[in-house]
mmCIF file with all atom_site columns, C-alpha atoms in Angstrom:
data_model
loop_
_atom_site.group_PDB
_atom_site.id
_atom_site.type_symbol
_atom_site.label_atom_id
_atom_site.label_alt_id
_atom_site.label_comp_id
_atom_site.label_asym_id
_atom_site.label_entity_id
_atom_site.label_seq_id
_atom_site.pdbx_PDB_ins_code
_atom_site.Cartn_x
_atom_site.Cartn_y
_atom_site.Cartn_z
_atom_site.occupancy
_atom_site.B_iso_or_equiv
_atom_site.pdbx_formal_charge
_atom_site.auth_seq_id
_atom_site.auth_comp_id
_atom_site.auth_asym_id
_atom_site.auth_atom_id
_atom_site.pdbx_PDB_model_num
ATOM 1  C CA . MET A 1 1  ? -13.786 11.868 29.685  1.00 50.00 ? 7  MET A CA 1
ATOM 2  C CA . ASN A 1 2  ? -15.310 14.100 27.174  1.00 58.00 ? 8  ASN A CA 1
ATOM 3  C CA . SER A 1 3  ? -17.720 13.028 24.396  1.00 60.00 ? 9  SER A CA 1
ATOM 4  C CA . GLU A 1 4  ? -15.088 13.408 22.018  1.00 60.00 ? 10 GLU A CA 1
ATOM 5  C CA . GLU A 1 5  ? -12.545 10.697 23.584  1.00 59.00 ? 11 GLU A CA 1
ATOM 6  C CA . SER A 1 6  ? -15.513 8.216  24.172  1.00 58.00 ? 12 SER A CA 1
ATOM 7  C CA . GLN A 1 7  ? -16.216 8.012  20.323  1.00 66.00 ? 13 GLN A CA 1
ATOM 8  C CA . GLU A 1 8  ? -13.584 5.858  18.474  1.00 70.00 ? 14 GLU A CA 1
ATOM 9  C CA . ARG A 1 9  ? -11.220 7.494  16.805  1.00 69.00 ? 15 ARG A CA 1
ATOM 10 C CA . LEU A 1 10 ? -11.563 7.666  13.032  1.00 72.00 ? 16 LEU A CA 1
ATOM 11 C CA . VAL A 1 11 ? -7.578  7.931  12.583  1.00 74.00 ? 17 VAL A CA 1
ATOM 12 C CA . ARG A 1 12 ? -5.111  5.730  14.397  1.00 71.00 ? 18 ARG A CA 1
ATOM 13 C CA . ALA A 1 13 ? -1.673  4.119  14.488  1.00 73.00 ? 19 ALA A CA 1
ATOM 14 C CA . GLU A 1 14 ? -2.621  0.670  14.091  1.00 76.00 ? 20 GLU A CA 1
ATOM 15 C CA . VAL A 1 15 ? -4.015  -1.293 10.644  1.00 73.00 ? 21 VAL A CA 1
ATOM 16 C CA . GLY A 1 16 ? -7.321  -2.797 11.021  1.00 75.00 ? 22 GLY A CA 1
ATOM 17 C CA . SER A 1 17 ? -7.988  -6.140 9.413   1.00 78.00 ? 23 SER A CA 1
ATOM 18 C CA . ASP A 1 18 ? -10.051 -4.384 6.761   1.00 82.00 ? 24 ASP A CA 1
ATOM 19 C CA . GLU A 1 19 ? -7.321  -1.821 6.007   1.00 81.00 ? 25 GLU A CA 1
ATOM 20 C CA . ALA A 1 20 ? -5.076  -4.408 5.354   1.00 80.00 ? 26 ALA A CA 1
ATOM 21 C CA . GLN A 1 21 ? -7.319  -6.603 3.121   1.00 83.00 ? 27 GLN A CA 1
ATOM 22 C CA . ILE A 1 22 ? -8.308  -3.364 0.742   1.00 85.00 ? 28 ILE A CA 1
ATOM 23 C CA . ASP A 1 23 ? -4.271  -2.251 0.945   1.00 82.00 ? 29 ASP A CA 1
ATOM 24 C CA . GLN A 1 24 ? -3.324  -5.581 -0.152  1.00 82.00 ? 30 GLN A CA 1
ATOM 25 C CA . ALA A 1 25 ? -6.250  -5.737 -2.603  1.00 84.00 ? 31 ALA A CA 1
ATOM 26 C CA . LEU A 1 26 ? -4.862  -2.456 -4.158  1.00 87.00 ? 32 LEU A CA 1
ATOM 27 C CA . ARG A 1 27 ? -1.078  -3.284 -4.297  1.00 87.00 ? 33 ARG A CA 1
ATOM 28 C CA . PRO A 1 28 ? 0.239   -4.309 -7.873  1.00 88.00 ? 34 PRO A CA 1
ATOM 29 C CA . GLN A 1 29 ? 1.527   -7.774 -7.452  1.00 88.00 ? 35 GLN A CA 1
ATOM 30 C CA . SER A 1 30 ? 4.213   -7.538 -9.646  1.00 91.00 ? 36 SER A CA 1
ATOM 31 C CA . LEU A 1 31 ? 6.234   -5.010 -11.565 1.00 89.00 ? 37 LEU A CA 1
ATOM 32 C CA . ALA A 1 32 ? 4.180   -5.727 -14.836 1.00 88.00 ? 38 ALA A CA 1
ATOM 33 C CA . ASP A 1 33 ? 0.878   -4.780 -12.922 1.00 90.00 ? 39 ASP A CA 1
ATOM 34 C CA . PHE A 1 34 ? 2.119   -1.178 -12.402 1.00 89.00 ? 40 PHE A CA 1
ATOM 35 C CA . VAL A 1 35 ? 0.682   1.386  -14.781 1.00 90.00 ? 41 VAL A CA 1
ATOM 36 C CA . GLY A 1 36 ? 2.870   3.981  -16.515 1.00 91.00 ? 42 GLY A CA 1
ATOM 37 C CA . GLN A 1 37 ? 6.636   4.750  -16.011 1.00 90.00 ? 43 GLN A CA 1
ATOM 38 C CA . GLU A 1 38 ? 7.627   2.254  -18.522 1.00 94.00 ? 44 GLU A CA 1
ATOM 39 C CA . ARG A 1 39 ? 11.409  3.252  -18.558 1.00 95.00 ? 45 ARG A CA 1
ATOM 40 C CA . VAL A 1 40 ? 11.369  2.989  -14.517 1.00 94.00 ? 46 VAL A CA 1
ATOM 41 C CA . LYS A 1 41 ? 9.806   -0.582 -14.460 1.00 93.00 ? 47 LYS A CA 1
ATOM 42 C CA . ASP A 1 42 ? 12.758  -1.379 -17.411 1.00 95.00 ? 48 ASP A CA 1
ATOM 43 C CA . GLN A 1 43 ? 15.652  -0.061 -15.480 1.00 95.00 ? 49 GLN A CA 1
ATOM 44 C CA . LEU A 1 44 ? 13.775  -1.691 -11.994 1.00 94.00 ? 50 LEU A CA 1
ATOM 45 C CA . SER A 1 45 ? 13.373  -5.239 -13.719 1.00 94.00 ? 51 SER A CA 1
ATOM 46 C CA . THR A 1 46 ? 16.888  -4.771 -15.384 1.00 96.00 ? 52 THR A CA 1
ATOM 47 C CA . LEU A 1 47 ? 18.564  -4.200 -11.670 1.00 96.00 ? 53 LEU A CA 1
ATOM 48 C CA . ILE A 1 48 ? 16.190  -6.825 -9.836  1.00 94.00 ? 54 ILE A CA 1
ATOM 49 C CA . GLN A 1 49 ? 17.775  -9.398 -12.446 1.00 95.00 ? 55 GLN A CA 1
ATOM 50 C CA . ALA A 1 50 ? 21.055  -7.935 -11.956 1.00 95.00 ? 56 ALA A CA 1
ATOM 51 C CA . ALA A 1 51 ? 21.023  -8.794 -8.218  1.00 88.00 ? 57 ALA A CA 1
#
């Protein structure tokens, strides 16, 4: 095993718990939390309510 393999990989497929917390904090919780794209948000809201 070379020195590169012995070090922890900086990029990996699985999500760490700290990454999941950061991701959750950054994601909008509702459609109203999205910034911009008012027309798109209105259309999505209409489609969701109709479903």
